[in-house]
Coordinates of C-alpha atoms in Angstrom, one line a residue:
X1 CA -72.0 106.3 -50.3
X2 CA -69.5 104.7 -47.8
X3 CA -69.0 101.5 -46.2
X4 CA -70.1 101.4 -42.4
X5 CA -66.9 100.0 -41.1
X6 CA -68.6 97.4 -39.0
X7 CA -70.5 96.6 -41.8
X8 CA -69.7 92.9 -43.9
X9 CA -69.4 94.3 -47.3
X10 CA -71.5 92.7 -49.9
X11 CA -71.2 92.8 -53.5
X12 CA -71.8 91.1 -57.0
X13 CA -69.5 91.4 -59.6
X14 CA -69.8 90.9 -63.4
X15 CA -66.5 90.4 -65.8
X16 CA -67.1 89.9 -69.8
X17 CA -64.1 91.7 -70.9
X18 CA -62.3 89.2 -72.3
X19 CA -62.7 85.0 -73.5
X20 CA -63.5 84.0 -70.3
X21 CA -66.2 85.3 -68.0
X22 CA -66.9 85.4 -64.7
X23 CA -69.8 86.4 -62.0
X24 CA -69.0 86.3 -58.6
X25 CA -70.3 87.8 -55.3
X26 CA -69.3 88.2 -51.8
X27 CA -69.7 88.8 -48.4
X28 CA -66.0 90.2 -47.2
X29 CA -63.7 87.6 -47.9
X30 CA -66.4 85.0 -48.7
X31 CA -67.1 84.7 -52.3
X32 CA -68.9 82.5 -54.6
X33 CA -67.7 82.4 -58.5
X34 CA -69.5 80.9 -61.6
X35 CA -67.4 81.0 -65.6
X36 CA -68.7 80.8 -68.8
X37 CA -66.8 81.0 -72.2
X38 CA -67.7 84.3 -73.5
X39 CA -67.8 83.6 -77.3
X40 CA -71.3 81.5 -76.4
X41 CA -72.5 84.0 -73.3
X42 CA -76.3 84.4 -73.5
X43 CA -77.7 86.8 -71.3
X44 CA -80.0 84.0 -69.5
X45 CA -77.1 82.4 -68.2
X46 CA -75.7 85.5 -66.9
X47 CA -78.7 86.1 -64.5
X48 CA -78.8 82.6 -63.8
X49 CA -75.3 82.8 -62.2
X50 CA -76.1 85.8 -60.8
X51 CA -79.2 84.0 -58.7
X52 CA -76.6 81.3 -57.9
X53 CA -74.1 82.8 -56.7
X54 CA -76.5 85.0 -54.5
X55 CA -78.0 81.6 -53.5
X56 CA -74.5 80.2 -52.1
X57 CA -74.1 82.7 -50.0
X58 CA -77.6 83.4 -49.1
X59 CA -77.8 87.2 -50.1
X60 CA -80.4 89.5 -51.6
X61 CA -79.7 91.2 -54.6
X62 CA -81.5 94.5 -52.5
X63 CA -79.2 94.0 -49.5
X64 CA -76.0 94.3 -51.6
X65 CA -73.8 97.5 -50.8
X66 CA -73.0 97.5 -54.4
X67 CA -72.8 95.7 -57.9
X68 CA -69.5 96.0 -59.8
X69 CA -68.7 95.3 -63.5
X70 CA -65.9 95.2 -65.3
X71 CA -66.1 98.3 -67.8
X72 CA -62.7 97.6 -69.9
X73 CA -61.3 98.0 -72.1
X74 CA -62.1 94.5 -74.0
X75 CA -64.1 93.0 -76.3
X76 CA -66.7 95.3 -77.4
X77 CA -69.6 92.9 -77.0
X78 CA -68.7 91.6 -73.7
X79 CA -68.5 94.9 -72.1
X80 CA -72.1 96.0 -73.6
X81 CA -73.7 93.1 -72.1
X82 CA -71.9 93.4 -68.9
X83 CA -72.9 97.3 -68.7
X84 CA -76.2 96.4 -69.2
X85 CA -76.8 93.7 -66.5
X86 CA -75.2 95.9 -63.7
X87 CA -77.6 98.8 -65.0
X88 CA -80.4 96.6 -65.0
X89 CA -80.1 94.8 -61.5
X90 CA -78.4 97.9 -59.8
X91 CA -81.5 100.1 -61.5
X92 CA -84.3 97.7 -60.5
X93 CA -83.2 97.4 -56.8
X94 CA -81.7 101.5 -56.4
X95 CA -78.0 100.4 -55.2
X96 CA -75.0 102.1 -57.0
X97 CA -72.4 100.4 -59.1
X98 CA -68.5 100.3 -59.4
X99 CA -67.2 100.6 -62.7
X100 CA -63.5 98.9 -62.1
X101 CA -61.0 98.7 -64.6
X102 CA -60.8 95.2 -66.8
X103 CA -57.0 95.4 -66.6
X104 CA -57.0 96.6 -63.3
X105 CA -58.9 93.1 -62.7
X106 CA -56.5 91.0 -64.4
X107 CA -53.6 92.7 -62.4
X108 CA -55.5 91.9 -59.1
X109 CA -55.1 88.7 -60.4
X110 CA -51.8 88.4 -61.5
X111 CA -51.2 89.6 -57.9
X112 CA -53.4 87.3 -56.1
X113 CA -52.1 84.5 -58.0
X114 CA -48.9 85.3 -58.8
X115 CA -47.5 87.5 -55.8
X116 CA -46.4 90.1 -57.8
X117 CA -46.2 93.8 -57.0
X118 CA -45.9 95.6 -60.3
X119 CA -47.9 93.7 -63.4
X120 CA -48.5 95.2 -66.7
X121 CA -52.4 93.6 -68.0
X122 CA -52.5 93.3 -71.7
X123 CA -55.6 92.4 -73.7
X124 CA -55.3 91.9 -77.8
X125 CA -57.5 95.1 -78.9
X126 CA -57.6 93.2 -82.0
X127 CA -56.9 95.3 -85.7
X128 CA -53.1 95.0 -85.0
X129 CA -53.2 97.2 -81.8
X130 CA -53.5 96.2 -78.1
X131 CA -54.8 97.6 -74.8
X132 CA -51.8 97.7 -71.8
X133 CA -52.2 99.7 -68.6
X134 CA -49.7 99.2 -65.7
X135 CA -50.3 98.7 -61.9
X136 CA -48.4 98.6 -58.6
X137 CA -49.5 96.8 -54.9
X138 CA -50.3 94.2 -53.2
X139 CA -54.1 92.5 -51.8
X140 CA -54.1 94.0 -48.3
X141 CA -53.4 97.9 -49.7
X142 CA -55.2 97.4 -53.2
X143 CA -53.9 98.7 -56.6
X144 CA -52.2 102.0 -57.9
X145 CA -52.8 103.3 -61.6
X146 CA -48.8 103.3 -62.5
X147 CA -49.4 103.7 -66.3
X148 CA -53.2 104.4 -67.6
X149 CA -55.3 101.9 -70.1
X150 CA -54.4 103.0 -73.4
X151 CA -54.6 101.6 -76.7
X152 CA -50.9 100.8 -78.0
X153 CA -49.5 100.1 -81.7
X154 CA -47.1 96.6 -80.5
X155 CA -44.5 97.1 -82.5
X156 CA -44.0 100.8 -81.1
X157 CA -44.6 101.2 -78.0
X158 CA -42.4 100.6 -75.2
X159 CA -43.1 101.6 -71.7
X160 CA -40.0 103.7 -69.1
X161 CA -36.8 101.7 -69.4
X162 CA -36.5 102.2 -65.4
X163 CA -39.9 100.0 -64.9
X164 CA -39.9 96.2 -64.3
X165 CA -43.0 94.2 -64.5
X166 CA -45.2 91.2 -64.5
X167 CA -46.2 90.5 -68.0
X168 CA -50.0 89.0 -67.5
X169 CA -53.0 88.6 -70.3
X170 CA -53.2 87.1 -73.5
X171 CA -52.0 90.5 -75.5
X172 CA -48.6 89.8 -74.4
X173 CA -48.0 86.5 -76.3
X174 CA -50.5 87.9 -79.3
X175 CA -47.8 90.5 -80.2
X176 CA -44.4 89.3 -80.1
X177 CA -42.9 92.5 -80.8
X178 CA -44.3 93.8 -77.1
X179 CA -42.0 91.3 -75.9
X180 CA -38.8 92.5 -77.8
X181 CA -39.4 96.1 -76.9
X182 CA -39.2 94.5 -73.3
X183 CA -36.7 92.2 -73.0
X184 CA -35.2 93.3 -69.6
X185 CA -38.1 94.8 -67.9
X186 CA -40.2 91.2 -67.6
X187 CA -39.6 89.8 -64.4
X188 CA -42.4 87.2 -65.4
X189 CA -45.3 86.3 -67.2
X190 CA -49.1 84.4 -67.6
X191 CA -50.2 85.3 -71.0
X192 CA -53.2 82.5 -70.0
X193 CA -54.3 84.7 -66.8
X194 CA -58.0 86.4 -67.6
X195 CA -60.0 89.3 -65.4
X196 CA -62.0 87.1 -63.1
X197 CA -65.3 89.0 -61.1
X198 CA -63.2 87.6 -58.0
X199 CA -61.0 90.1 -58.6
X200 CA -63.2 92.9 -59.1
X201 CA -65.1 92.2 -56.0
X202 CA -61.9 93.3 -53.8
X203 CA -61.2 96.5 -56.2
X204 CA -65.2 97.2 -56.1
X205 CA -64.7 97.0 -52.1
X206 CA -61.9 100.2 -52.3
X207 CA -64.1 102.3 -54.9
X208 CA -67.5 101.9 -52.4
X209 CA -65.5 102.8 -49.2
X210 CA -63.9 106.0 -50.8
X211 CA -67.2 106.9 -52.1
X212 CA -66.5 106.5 -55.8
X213 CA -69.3 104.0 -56.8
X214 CA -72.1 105.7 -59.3
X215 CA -75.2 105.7 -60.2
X216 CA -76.8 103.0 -62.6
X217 CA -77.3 105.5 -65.1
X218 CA -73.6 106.4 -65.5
X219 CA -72.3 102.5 -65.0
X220 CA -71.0 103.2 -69.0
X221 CA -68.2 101.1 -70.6
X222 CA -64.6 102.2 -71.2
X223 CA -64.2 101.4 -74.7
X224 CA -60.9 103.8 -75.2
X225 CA -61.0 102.6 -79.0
X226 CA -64.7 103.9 -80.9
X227 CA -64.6 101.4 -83.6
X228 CA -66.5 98.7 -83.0
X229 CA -64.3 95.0 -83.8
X230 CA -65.7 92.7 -81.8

């Protein structure tokens, strides 16, 4: 499915990835945001921001061109719940949903926020290991995968010597030694920045126009690590 291109695109967005979360929805450039601390999340509150945030902006959950969630890598928990709401409301209504990147997310933000074009998102994978992924570009053209999510060992890995970067999430200043193996590639740094559903919402619009949303049955988490943590 594609976006009509006189069409107002309208979305919902759900991000549980990491300590804080976020659901947010949209119509174009229009958005409405509610956060919760994930740690005390309950599903109720969820759907109540949902209906909020729908509310503000006076959409129907039916009328939306998609629903987006933020499939991870993160916290274990987080993305379980968040898989299951967008299955739920995109199942119960027959609309398609976007699974985007949770470090894709945080480098939308880092961008948005920050200005940056290049931004390494890092989120502590817990169990001494972390998850990095690197991306390039800028809000009006959208984001390029530069290095995939994977799960890295911090005191090993080290990413191309040519490649300078934006240093954003809470990984970074959890593992010291991924600074070190850095130390003249970081052009900057907000180890406090977290995904936020605003973000998504903009990466969610890219995925529907090139017709790369799915079905409700195949919105699945991106775990990249099997063991369950956290």
């Amino acid at each position: 499915m594609t976006q009509d291109a006189h069409k107002e695109f309208t979305c919902l967005a759900i991000e549980l990835a990491a300590g804080v979360g976020s659901v947010a929805a949209c119509i174009d450039t229009q958005t409405s945001c509610r956060e919760y601390p994930v740690p005390s999340l309950q599903s109720r509150e969820i759907y109540s921001g949902v209906n909020e945030v729908l509310e503000d902006l006076g959409l129907e959950l039916a009328a939306l061109d998609c629903i987006a969630f933020g499939c991870g890598p993160g916290a274990f928990t987080g993305l379980r719940v968040a898989a299951a709401a967008a299955q739920a409301l995109a199942y119960g209504v027959g609309i398609p949903v976007a699974r985007v990147s949770s470090l894709a997310s945080l480098a939308a933000g880092a961008v948005r926020r920050h200005g940056v074009d290049c931004v390494a998102p890092c989120f502590d994978a817990r169990m001494g290991e972390a998850y990095l992924g690197v991306y390039s570009g800028d809000s009006s053209t959208g984001l390029q995968e530069v290095v995939a999510d994977c799960l890295v060992d911090p005191e090993q890995f080290r990413l191309a010597s040519d490649l300078s970067f934006f240093a954003a999430g809470p990984g970074w200043s959890a593992y010291p030694a991924l600074l070190e193996n850095h130390p003249a590639q970081i052009v900057g740094s907000d180890f406090t920045l977290m995904p936020s559903a605003v973000d998504l919402l903009l990466l969610a619009s890219r995925q529907f126009c090139d017709g790369l949303t799915v079905s409700a049955a195949e919105a699945l988490p991106n775990y990249i690590r099997d063991k369950v943590t956290y």
